[in-house]
Coordinates of C-alpha atoms and ligand atoms in Angstrom, one line a residue:
M160 CA -17.2 108.8 44.2
K161 CA -17.2 107.0 40.8
S162 CA -14.3 107.6 38.5
C163 CA -14.2 106.6 34.8
F164 CA -10.8 106.3 33.1
V165 CA -11.0 106.5 29.3
F166 CA -8.0 105.4 27.1
G167 CA -7.4 104.1 23.6
T168 CA -3.8 104.0 22.6
R169 CA -0.5 102.5 23.9
P170 CA 0.8 105.6 25.7
E171 CA -2.6 106.4 27.3
V172 CA -2.7 102.9 28.9
I173 CA 0.9 103.2 30.2
K174 CA 0.2 106.6 31.8
I175 CA -3.4 106.0 33.1
A176 CA -2.8 102.5 34.5
P177 CA -0.8 103.6 37.6
V178 CA -3.4 106.2 38.5
Y179 CA -6.3 103.8 37.9
L180 CA -4.5 101.1 39.9
Y181 CA -3.8 103.5 42.7
F182 CA -7.5 104.4 43.0
K183 CA -8.6 100.8 42.7
N184 CA -6.2 99.5 45.3
L185 CA -7.7 102.0 47.8
G186 CA -11.1 100.5 47.1
E187 CA -12.4 103.4 45.0
Q188 CA -15.1 102.8 42.5
V189 CA -13.3 102.8 39.2
I190 CA -14.6 102.0 35.7
A191 CA -12.0 101.4 32.8
I192 CA -13.3 102.3 29.4
A193 CA -11.1 101.3 26.5
T194 CA -11.9 102.9 23.1
A195 CA -9.4 100.6 21.4
Q196 CA -8.2 103.4 19.1
H197 CA -5.2 101.0 19.0
R198 CA -6.3 97.4 19.0
E199 CA -3.2 95.3 19.4
M200 CA -0.9 97.9 20.9
M201 CA -3.5 98.9 23.5
D202 CA -4.4 95.3 24.4
M203 CA -0.7 94.5 24.9
M204 CA -0.4 97.2 27.5
V205 CA -3.7 96.5 29.2
E206 CA -2.5 93.0 29.8
V207 CA 0.9 94.1 31.2
F208 CA -0.8 96.2 33.8
G209 CA -3.5 93.6 34.6
M210 CA -6.4 95.9 33.7
K211 CA -9.8 94.5 32.8
P212 CA -11.8 97.2 31.1
E213 CA -15.5 97.1 31.9
Y214 CA -16.1 98.5 28.4
D215 CA -14.4 98.1 25.1
L216 CA -15.7 100.4 22.4
D217 CA -13.6 98.6 19.7
V218 CA -13.3 101.7 17.4
M219 CA -10.2 101.0 15.5
T220 CA -10.4 100.6 11.7
H221 CA -7.5 100.0 9.3
N222 CA -5.8 103.2 8.3
Q223 CA -8.4 105.2 10.2
S224 CA -9.0 108.9 9.7
L225 CA -9.0 111.3 12.6
N226 CA -12.6 112.2 12.0
T227 CA -13.6 108.5 11.9
I228 CA -12.1 108.0 15.3
V229 CA -13.9 111.1 16.7
A230 CA -17.2 109.9 15.3
R231 CA -16.9 106.3 16.5
V232 CA -15.7 107.2 20.0
M233 CA -18.4 109.9 20.4
E234 CA -21.2 107.6 19.4
R235 CA -20.1 104.6 21.5
L236 CA -18.9 106.5 24.6
E237 CA -22.0 108.6 25.2
P238 CA -24.3 105.7 26.2
V239 CA -21.7 104.3 28.5
L240 CA -21.2 107.7 30.3
M241 CA -25.0 108.1 30.5
K242 CA -25.4 104.7 32.0
E243 CA -22.5 104.9 34.5
K244 CA -23.1 108.6 35.5
P245 CA -19.5 109.0 36.9
D246 CA -18.6 111.9 39.1
I247 CA -15.4 112.4 37.2
V248 CA -13.8 111.3 33.9
F249 CA -10.1 110.9 33.6
V250 CA -8.4 111.4 30.2
Q251 CA -4.6 111.4 29.5
G252 CA -2.5 113.3 27.0
D253 CA -3.5 114.5 23.6
T254 CA -4.8 111.7 21.5
T255 CA -8.1 111.7 19.6
T256 CA -9.5 109.4 22.2
A257 CA -8.6 111.9 25.0
F258 CA -10.0 114.9 23.2
T259 CA -13.2 113.1 22.2
A260 CA -13.8 111.6 25.6
C261 CA -13.3 115.1 27.1
L262 CA -15.8 116.7 24.7
C263 CA -18.3 113.9 25.3
A264 CA -18.1 114.2 29.1
F265 CA -18.3 118.0 28.8
H266 CA -21.5 117.8 26.7
L267 CA -23.0 115.6 29.5
S268 CA -21.8 118.0 32.2
I269 CA -19.4 115.5 33.8
P270 CA -16.2 117.0 35.2
V271 CA -13.0 116.0 33.4
A272 CA -9.5 115.5 34.8
H273 CA -6.6 115.9 32.4
I274 CA -3.5 113.9 33.2
E275 CA -0.5 115.5 31.5
A276 CA -2.0 119.0 31.0
G277 CA -0.2 122.0 29.7
L278 CA 2.3 120.5 27.2
R279 CA 2.7 122.9 24.3
S280 CA 5.0 123.0 21.2
G281 CA 3.6 126.4 20.2
N282 CA 2.8 125.2 16.7
L283 CA -0.7 124.1 16.0
Y284 CA 0.4 121.7 13.2
D285 CA 3.3 120.1 15.0
P286 CA 2.5 117.6 16.5
F287 CA -0.6 117.2 14.4
P288 CA -3.3 117.0 15.6
E289 CA -2.1 116.6 19.2
E290 CA -1.4 120.3 19.8
L291 CA -5.0 121.2 19.1
N292 CA -6.3 118.3 21.1
R293 CA -4.3 119.4 24.2
R294 CA -5.5 123.0 24.0
L295 CA -9.1 122.0 23.6
I296 CA -8.9 119.5 26.5
D297 CA -7.2 122.1 28.8
I298 CA -9.8 124.8 28.1
S299 CA -12.7 122.6 29.2
C300 CA -11.6 120.4 32.1
K301 CA -11.9 120.8 35.8
Y302 CA -8.6 119.5 37.0
L303 CA -5.4 120.2 35.0
F304 CA -2.7 117.8 36.1
A305 CA 0.5 119.4 34.8
P306 CA 3.6 117.3 34.8
T307 CA 6.1 120.2 35.3
E308 CA 6.2 123.8 36.3
K309 CA 6.8 124.8 32.7
A310 CA 3.6 123.1 31.7
K311 CA 1.8 125.1 34.4
Q312 CA 3.2 128.3 33.1
N313 CA 2.0 127.4 29.6
L314 CA -1.5 127.1 31.0
L315 CA -1.3 130.4 33.0
R316 CA -0.2 132.2 29.8
E317 CA -3.4 131.0 28.1
G318 CA -5.4 132.6 30.9
I319 CA -6.4 129.3 32.6
E320 CA -7.3 129.9 36.3
E321 CA -4.5 128.9 38.6
N322 CA -6.8 127.1 41.0
R323 CA -7.5 124.5 38.3
I324 CA -3.8 123.7 37.7
F325 CA -1.8 121.2 39.8
V326 CA 1.8 120.3 39.2
V327 CA 2.0 116.6 40.0
G328 CA 4.8 115.1 37.8
N329 CA 4.2 112.7 34.9
S330 CA 2.6 109.3 35.7
V331 CA 4.8 107.6 33.2
I332 CA 7.4 107.5 36.0
D333 CA 4.9 105.8 38.3
A334 CA 4.4 103.3 35.4
L335 CA 8.0 102.5 34.8
Q336 CA 8.6 102.1 38.6
L337 CA 5.7 99.7 38.8
I338 CA 7.1 97.6 36.0
R339 CA 10.9 97.9 36.2
D340 CA 11.6 95.8 39.3
R341 CA 9.2 93.0 38.2
V342 CA 11.5 91.4 35.7
N343 CA 15.0 90.5 34.7
M344 CA 15.8 93.2 32.1
I345 CA 18.9 91.5 30.7
S346 CA 17.2 88.2 30.0
L347 CA 14.2 89.9 28.4
R348 CA 16.3 91.8 25.9
R349 CA 18.4 88.8 25.0
K350 CA 15.3 87.7 22.9
F351 CA 16.3 90.4 20.4
T352 CA 20.1 90.9 20.8
D353 CA 23.1 89.1 22.2
S354 CA 24.9 92.3 23.2
D355 CA 24.0 95.7 24.5
G356 CA 25.1 99.1 23.2
Y357 CA 22.7 99.4 20.3
I358 CA 20.6 102.4 19.3
L359 CA 16.9 102.0 20.3
M360 CA 14.7 103.7 17.7
T361 CA 10.9 104.5 17.5
L362 CA 9.1 106.6 14.9
H363 CA 5.4 107.1 14.4
R364 CA 4.3 110.8 14.4
R365 CA 1.8 111.7 11.7
E366 CA 3.6 114.9 10.8
N367 CA 6.9 113.0 10.3
I368 CA 5.3 110.4 7.9
G369 CA 6.8 111.1 4.5
E370 CA 10.1 112.8 3.6
R371 CA 11.0 113.7 7.2
M372 CA 10.8 110.0 8.3
R373 CA 12.9 109.0 5.2
S374 CA 15.5 111.6 6.1
V375 CA 15.8 110.3 9.7
L376 CA 16.2 106.8 8.5
R377 CA 18.8 107.7 5.9
A378 CA 20.9 109.6 8.5
T379 CA 20.6 106.7 10.9
T380 CA 21.6 104.3 8.2
R381 CA 24.8 106.3 7.4
F382 CA 25.7 106.6 11.1
A383 CA 25.1 102.9 11.7
Q384 CA 27.2 101.9 8.7
E385 CA 30.0 104.1 9.7
T386 CA 30.1 103.1 13.4
G387 CA 29.0 99.5 13.2
I388 CA 26.3 100.2 15.9
K389 CA 23.1 98.2 15.4
V390 CA 19.7 99.8 15.5
I391 CA 16.8 98.0 17.3
F392 CA 13.5 99.4 16.0
P393 CA 10.1 98.2 17.2
V394 CA 8.0 99.3 14.2
H395 CA 4.7 101.0 15.0
K396 CA 1.6 99.3 13.6
N397 CA 0.6 102.3 11.5
P398 CA 0.7 100.9 7.9
R399 CA 2.0 104.2 6.5
V400 CA 5.0 104.0 8.9
R401 CA 5.6 100.4 8.0
Q402 CA 5.7 101.1 4.3
I403 CA 8.4 103.8 4.7
V404 CA 10.4 101.7 7.1
S405 CA 10.3 98.7 4.8
E406 CA 11.2 100.8 1.8
E407 CA 14.1 102.6 3.5
V408 CA 15.7 100.0 5.8
G409 CA 13.7 96.7 5.2
N410 CA 16.8 94.9 4.0
N411 CA 19.5 96.8 5.9
P412 CA 21.6 94.5 8.1
S413 CA 22.3 97.4 10.6
F414 CA 18.6 97.4 11.5
I415 CA 16.9 94.9 13.7
L416 CA 13.2 95.5 12.9
I417 CA 10.8 94.0 15.4
E418 CA 7.1 94.1 16.1
P419 CA 6.0 96.6 18.9
V420 CA 6.8 95.0 22.2
D421 CA 5.0 95.1 25.5
Y422 CA 6.1 97.5 28.2
L423 CA 8.3 95.0 30.0
H424 CA 10.3 94.3 26.9
F425 CA 10.5 97.9 25.8
L426 CA 11.9 99.0 29.2
S427 CA 14.4 96.1 29.0
L428 CA 15.5 97.4 25.5
L429 CA 15.8 100.9 26.8
D430 CA 17.9 99.7 29.7
G431 CA 20.5 98.0 27.3
A432 CA 20.6 100.8 24.7
K433 CA 23.6 103.1 24.1
F434 CA 21.2 106.0 23.3
V435 CA 17.7 106.5 21.9
V436 CA 16.4 108.0 18.6
T437 CA 12.7 108.8 18.8
D438 CA 9.8 111.1 17.9
S439 CA 7.8 109.6 20.8
G440 CA 6.7 111.6 23.8
G441 CA 6.7 108.9 26.4
V442 CA 10.1 107.5 25.4
Q443 CA 11.6 111.0 26.0
E444 CA 10.2 111.0 29.5
E445 CA 11.4 107.5 30.3
A446 CA 14.9 107.6 28.9
P447 CA 16.4 109.8 31.7
S448 CA 15.5 107.2 34.3
F449 CA 17.7 104.8 32.4
K450 CA 20.5 107.4 31.9
K451 CA 20.0 107.3 28.1
F452 CA 20.5 110.3 26.0
V453 CA 17.7 111.1 23.5
V454 CA 17.9 112.3 19.9
V455 CA 14.5 113.8 19.4
V456 CA 13.8 113.6 15.7
R457 CA 11.2 116.3 15.5
E458 CA 11.0 119.9 14.4
T459 CA 9.4 121.2 17.7
T460 CA 9.2 120.0 21.3
E461 CA 6.7 120.2 24.1
R462 CA 9.2 118.7 26.5
P463 CA 11.9 121.4 26.7
E464 CA 12.8 120.1 30.2
L465 CA 14.7 117.2 28.5
I466 CA 16.8 119.5 26.3
E467 CA 17.4 122.1 28.9
A468 CA 18.7 119.4 31.4
G469 CA 21.2 118.3 28.7
L470 CA 19.5 114.9 28.5
G471 CA 18.6 115.1 24.9
V472 CA 18.9 117.1 21.7
L473 CA 16.2 118.4 19.4
A474 CA 17.7 117.1 16.2
G475 CA 15.1 118.3 13.6
T476 CA 14.4 115.9 10.8
S477 CA 16.9 116.8 8.0
Q478 CA 19.5 114.2 7.1
Q479 CA 22.4 116.5 8.1
S480 CA 21.0 117.7 11.4
V481 CA 20.0 114.1 12.5
Y482 CA 23.4 112.8 11.4
S483 CA 25.2 115.3 13.5
A484 CA 22.9 114.8 16.5
L485 CA 23.7 111.0 16.3
N486 CA 27.4 111.8 16.5
Q487 CA 26.8 114.1 19.4
A488 CA 24.7 111.4 21.2
N489 CA 27.5 108.8 20.6
D490 CA 29.9 110.9 22.7
K491 CA 27.5 111.3 25.7
N492 CA 27.7 109.4 28.9
L493 CA 24.9 110.4 31.3
S494 CA 25.8 109.8 34.9
S495 CA 22.7 110.7 36.8
S496 CA 19.3 109.0 36.5
E497 CA 17.5 112.1 37.9
N498 CA 14.3 112.6 35.9
P499 CA 12.9 116.1 35.3
F500 CA 9.5 114.6 34.4
G501 CA 8.5 113.0 37.7
D502 CA 9.3 111.1 40.9
G503 CA 6.8 108.2 40.8
K504 CA 4.3 109.9 43.2
T505 CA 2.0 111.4 40.5
S506 CA -0.9 108.9 41.1
E507 CA -0.9 109.6 44.8
R508 CA -1.0 113.4 44.2
I509 CA -3.8 113.0 41.7
Y510 CA -5.8 110.9 44.2
R511 CA -5.4 113.4 47.0
I512 CA -6.2 116.4 44.9
T513 CA -9.4 114.9 43.5
R514 CA -10.4 114.1 47.0
G515 CA -10.0 117.7 48.1
D516 CA -6.6 117.4 49.8
N517 CA -4.3 119.9 48.2
V518 CA -1.4 119.3 50.5
W519 CA 0.9 118.5 47.5
C520 CA 0.4 121.8 45.6
Ligands
LIG987 C1 -2.0 107.9 18.0 C2 -2.1 109.3 18.6 C3 -0.7 109.8 18.9 C4 0.1 108.8 19.8 C5 0.1 107.5 19.1 C6 0.7 106.5 20.0 C7 -3.9 110.6 17.7 C8 -4.4 111.6 16.8 N1 -2.7 110.2 17.7 O1 -1.3 108.0 16.7 O2 -0.8 111.0 19.6 O3 1.4 109.3 19.9 O4 -1.2 107.0 18.9 O5 1.3 105.4 19.3 O6 -4.7 110.1 18.5 N2 -2.7 100.4 14.1 C9 -3.0 99.0 14.2 N3 -2.9 98.4 15.4 C10 -2.7 99.1 16.6 C11 -2.4 100.5 16.5 C12 -2.5 101.1 15.3 O7 -3.2 98.4 13.2 O8 -2.6 98.5 17.6 C13 -2.8 101.1 12.8 C14 -4.2 101.2 12.3 O9 -4.2 101.0 10.9 C15 -4.5 102.7 12.5 C16 -3.1 103.3 12.4 O10 -2.2 102.3 12.9 O11 -5.4 103.2 11.6 C17 -2.9 104.6 13.0 O12 -3.4 104.7 14.4 P1 -3.9 106.0 15.0 O13 -4.4 105.7 16.4 O14 -5.0 106.6 14.1 O15 -2.7 107.0 15.0 P2 -1.3 106.9 15.6 O16 -0.4 107.5 14.6 O17 -1.1 105.6 16.2
LIG988 N1 6.6 101.5 24.0 C1 6.4 100.1 24.2 N2 6.7 99.2 23.2 C2 7.1 99.6 22.0 C3 7.3 101.0 21.8 C4 7.0 101.9 22.8 O1 5.9 99.7 25.3 O2 7.4 98.8 21.1 C5 6.1 102.4 25.0 C6 7.2 103.4 25.5 O3 7.9 102.9 26.6 C7 6.4 104.6 25.8 C8 5.2 104.5 25.0 O4 5.1 103.2 24.5 O5 6.0 104.6 27.2 C9 5.2 105.5 23.9 O6 4.2 105.3 23.0 P1 4.2 106.0 21.6 O7 5.6 106.4 21.2 O8 3.4 105.2 20.7 O9 3.3 107.3 21.9 P2 3.7 108.8 22.4 O10 4.3 108.7 23.7 O11 4.5 109.5 21.4 O12 2.3 109.5 22.4

């Protein structure tokens, strides 16, 4: 059985790599296809996981539009799939790469497996355009690998047949377990800071770019100045994000602004943080494994498990709501590293299910 794994952005590599490596280590025929929707940030992750994509579609353009990504991936992926004739195509998450690869495979009558199926915020415009991408992928693929029971229920509510849905956990936990024990966390993060107990921040969502992002940064500035807590912030490569960050906190001594870091360094920074402020999906899923409370700076969430378990707060994006969430987070001390998103066995489950062994379900 020949399996193609298509990915293009940083989080897709992180969450596909453990599944791809699991298949590969068992001697399965695997083909890695990088769209390179993210050039530098994808390459960084591909290297960490030791992947060597057979194909690199090199689609990224500076300040790319969503439709440009769709067009370039579609045009460049089709001949690859036609040549390779895989039995199955794996896509992950809700990016434009994932949606387009799914559509391309569907048009060629190749079955698709969706890793991280069933996440829903309930608002088509938040996250934008990811909520639409998820729904379109989930309608059309053969295997829906839902990370949690809640994700499965979302799919059932939409009328998706139960025999296509498998609750397997989130492969991000497999990824962090693969990486975590490889390195000395403390020495890695000493490249950026002499002491622990800082806030780790990431921001990049399209729907937050603009006033929302400015409000989050202003609230964090106020909190950091009042408490003396530093903020370590690897700034996403998106030029629109960079402009806002530079205008709002570029010269602010409370902020340690750094380039995006590879996965080893990011986990080391997570490990040393007091708590996390983020609009990222993956970071919300990883933080519980490091006992870090998460301030989710978004208006909606598709990861209610975090909030319901008391491991994070949905802070919104107004200055006042973010500022009070930061104060709330400052008082938290999580004691358990139990993670509601997975147990590190997702790749194994996906392997067994696609091989017809449903023992896990
Ligand atoms: C994309 C995904 C989002 C995911 C995020 C992960 C879509 C619609 N969005 O959003 O779901 O959470 O990736 O980070 O697919 N850039 C570089 N180098 C890089 C990466 C990005 O220069 O390595 C710049 C480019 O100018 C690019 C811009 O960032 O045009 C935005 O990248 P894009 O992939 O279009 O959107 P993201 O906001 O990163
Ligand atoms: N991450 C990383 N380096 C960074 C910032 C984030 O390795 O400088 C990792 C992080 O651990 C998480 C993933 O990137 O697994 C999240 O990516 P992002 O926030 O870009 O996308 P999302 O998860 O929101 O789709």
